[in-house]
CSV table of N, CA and C in Angstrom, one decimal:
chain,number,residue,atom,x,y,z
A,14,UNK,N,43.3,-33.6,-52.2
A,14,UNK,CA,44.1,-33.0,-51.2
A,14,UNK,C,43.2,-32.3,-50.1
A,15,UNK,N,43.4,-32.6,-48.9
A,15,UNK,CA,42.7,-32.0,-47.8
A,15,UNK,C,43.4,-30.7,-47.3
A,16,UNK,N,42.6,-29.8,-46.8
A,16,UNK,CA,43.2,-28.5,-46.3
A,16,UNK,C,42.5,-28.3,-44.9
A,17,UNK,N,43.2,-27.5,-44.1
A,17,UNK,CA,42.7,-27.0,-42.8
A,17,UNK,C,43.1,-25.5,-42.7
A,18,UNK,N,42.4,-24.9,-41.8
A,18,UNK,CA,42.6,-23.4,-41.6
A,18,UNK,C,43.6,-23.2,-40.4
A,19,UNK,N,44.5,-22.3,-40.7
A,19,UNK,CA,45.5,-22.0,-39.6
A,19,UNK,C,44.7,-21.2,-38.5
A,20,UNK,N,44.9,-21.6,-37.3
A,20,UNK,CA,44.2,-21.0,-36.1
A,20,UNK,C,44.7,-19.6,-35.9
A,21,UNK,N,45.8,-19.2,-36.4
A,21,UNK,CA,46.4,-17.8,-36.1
A,21,UNK,C,46.0,-16.9,-37.3
A,22,UNK,N,46.4,-17.2,-38.5
A,22,UNK,CA,46.2,-16.3,-39.6
A,22,UNK,C,44.9,-16.5,-40.4
A,23,UNK,N,44.2,-17.7,-40.1
A,23,UNK,CA,42.9,-18.0,-40.6
A,23,UNK,C,43.0,-18.2,-42.1
A,24,UNK,N,44.1,-18.6,-42.7
A,24,UNK,CA,44.2,-19.0,-44.1
A,24,UNK,C,44.2,-20.5,-44.2
A,25,UNK,N,43.9,-21.0,-45.4
A,25,UNK,CA,43.8,-22.4,-45.7
A,25,UNK,C,45.2,-23.0,-46.2
A,26,UNK,N,45.6,-24.1,-45.6
A,26,UNK,CA,46.8,-24.7,-46.0
A,26,UNK,C,46.7,-26.2,-46.1
A,27,UNK,N,47.6,-26.9,-46.9
A,27,UNK,CA,47.7,-28.3,-47.0
A,27,UNK,C,48.6,-28.9,-46.0
A,28,UNK,N,49.5,-28.1,-45.3
A,28,UNK,CA,50.4,-28.6,-44.3
A,28,UNK,C,50.3,-27.6,-43.1
A,29,UNK,N,50.1,-28.1,-42.0
A,29,UNK,CA,50.0,-27.3,-40.7
A,29,UNK,C,50.8,-28.0,-39.6
A,30,UNK,N,51.2,-27.2,-38.6
A,30,UNK,CA,52.0,-27.7,-37.5
A,30,UNK,C,51.1,-27.6,-36.2
A,31,UNK,N,51.1,-28.7,-35.5
A,31,UNK,CA,50.4,-28.8,-34.2
A,31,UNK,C,51.3,-28.2,-33.2
A,32,UNK,N,50.8,-27.1,-32.6
A,32,UNK,CA,51.6,-26.4,-31.6
A,32,UNK,C,50.8,-26.0,-30.4
A,33,UNK,N,51.5,-25.7,-29.3
A,33,UNK,CA,50.9,-25.3,-28.1
A,33,UNK,C,51.6,-24.0,-27.7
A,34,UNK,N,50.9,-22.9,-27.5
A,34,UNK,CA,51.5,-21.6,-27.2
A,34,UNK,C,51.3,-21.1,-25.8
A,35,UNK,N,50.4,-21.7,-25.1
A,35,UNK,CA,50.2,-21.4,-23.7
A,35,UNK,C,50.2,-22.6,-22.8
A,36,UNK,N,50.8,-22.6,-21.7
A,36,UNK,CA,51.0,-23.7,-20.8
A,36,UNK,C,49.6,-24.3,-20.4
A,37,UNK,N,49.4,-25.6,-20.6
A,37,UNK,CA,48.2,-26.3,-20.2
A,37,UNK,C,47.0,-26.1,-21.2
A,38,UNK,N,47.2,-25.3,-22.2
A,38,UNK,CA,46.1,-25.0,-23.1
A,38,UNK,C,46.0,-26.1,-24.2
A,39,UNK,N,45.0,-26.0,-25.0
A,39,UNK,CA,44.8,-27.0,-26.1
A,39,UNK,C,45.8,-26.8,-27.2
A,40,UNK,N,45.9,-27.8,-28.0
A,40,UNK,CA,46.8,-27.7,-29.2
A,40,UNK,C,46.1,-27.0,-30.3
A,41,UNK,N,46.8,-26.3,-31.1
A,41,UNK,CA,46.2,-25.6,-32.3
A,41,UNK,C,47.0,-26.0,-33.5
A,42,UNK,N,46.4,-25.8,-34.7
A,42,UNK,CA,47.1,-26.0,-35.9
A,42,UNK,C,47.5,-24.6,-36.5
A,43,UNK,N,48.8,-24.5,-36.9
A,43,UNK,CA,49.3,-23.2,-37.4
A,43,UNK,C,50.1,-23.5,-38.6
A,44,UNK,N,50.1,-22.5,-39.6
A,44,UNK,CA,50.9,-22.6,-40.8
A,44,UNK,C,52.4,-22.4,-40.4
A,45,UNK,N,53.3,-22.7,-41.3
A,45,UNK,CA,54.7,-22.6,-41.1
A,45,UNK,C,55.1,-21.2,-40.6
A,46,UNK,N,54.6,-20.1,-41.3
A,46,UNK,CA,55.0,-18.8,-40.9
A,46,UNK,C,54.4,-18.4,-39.5
A,47,UNK,N,53.2,-18.7,-39.2
A,47,UNK,CA,52.6,-18.4,-37.9
A,47,UNK,C,53.3,-19.2,-36.8
A,48,UNK,N,53.6,-20.5,-37.1
A,48,UNK,CA,54.3,-21.3,-36.1
A,48,UNK,C,55.7,-20.8,-35.8
A,49,UNK,N,56.4,-20.4,-36.8
A,49,UNK,CA,57.8,-19.8,-36.6
A,49,UNK,C,57.7,-18.5,-35.7
A,50,UNK,N,56.7,-17.7,-35.9
A,50,UNK,CA,56.5,-16.5,-35.2
A,50,UNK,C,56.3,-16.8,-33.7
A,51,UNK,N,55.7,-17.9,-33.4
A,51,UNK,CA,55.3,-18.3,-32.0
A,51,UNK,C,56.5,-19.0,-31.2
A,52,UNK,N,57.5,-19.4,-31.9
A,52,UNK,CA,58.6,-20.2,-31.3
A,52,UNK,C,59.3,-19.5,-30.2
A,53,UNK,N,59.3,-18.2,-30.1
A,53,UNK,CA,60.0,-17.5,-29.0
A,53,UNK,C,59.2,-17.4,-27.7
A,54,UNK,N,57.9,-17.8,-27.8
A,54,UNK,CA,57.1,-17.8,-26.6
A,54,UNK,C,57.6,-18.8,-25.6
A,55,UNK,N,57.5,-18.5,-24.3
A,55,UNK,CA,58.1,-19.4,-23.2
A,55,UNK,C,57.4,-20.8,-23.2
A,56,UNK,N,56.1,-20.9,-23.5
A,56,UNK,CA,55.4,-22.2,-23.4
A,56,UNK,C,55.2,-22.8,-24.8
A,57,UNK,N,55.9,-22.4,-25.8
A,57,UNK,CA,55.8,-23.0,-27.1
A,57,UNK,C,56.2,-24.5,-27.1
A,58,UNK,N,55.3,-25.3,-27.7
A,58,UNK,CA,55.6,-26.7,-27.9
A,58,UNK,C,55.2,-27.1,-29.3
A,59,UNK,N,56.0,-27.9,-30.0
A,59,UNK,CA,55.7,-28.5,-31.3
A,59,UNK,C,55.2,-29.9,-31.1
A,60,UNK,N,54.1,-30.2,-31.7
A,60,UNK,CA,53.5,-31.5,-31.5
A,60,UNK,C,53.3,-32.4,-32.8
A,61,UNK,N,53.9,-32.0,-33.9
A,61,UNK,CA,53.8,-32.8,-35.1
A,61,UNK,C,53.3,-32.0,-36.2
A,62,UNK,N,53.3,-32.7,-37.4
A,62,UNK,CA,52.9,-32.0,-38.7
A,62,UNK,C,51.7,-32.7,-39.2
A,63,UNK,N,50.7,-31.9,-39.6
A,63,UNK,CA,49.5,-32.4,-40.3
A,63,UNK,C,49.7,-32.2,-41.8
A,64,UNK,N,49.5,-33.2,-42.6
A,64,UNK,CA,49.6,-33.1,-44.0
A,64,UNK,C,48.3,-33.5,-44.7
A,65,UNK,N,47.8,-32.7,-45.5
A,65,UNK,CA,46.5,-33.0,-46.2
A,65,UNK,C,46.6,-34.1,-47.3
A,66,UNK,N,47.9,-34.4,-47.7
A,66,UNK,CA,48.1,-35.4,-48.8
A,66,UNK,C,48.1,-36.7,-48.1
A,67,UNK,N,47.2,-37.6,-48.5
A,67,UNK,CA,47.2,-39.0,-47.9
A,67,UNK,C,47.4,-40.0,-49.1
A,68,UNK,N,48.1,-41.0,-48.8
A,68,UNK,CA,48.3,-42.1,-49.8
A,68,UNK,C,47.6,-43.4,-49.3
């Protein structure tokens, strides 16, 4: 199982969400909790789910 670090809370997770929180900025990976906290931002965009489990 692969893991990545959440760009916001800096903890390690097996599932992260690709999001954009500033207009025109790069995409970041955030955990579910961190991603949900950012959804109210005016330039929030969801770009997919990264899963560490590969078959």
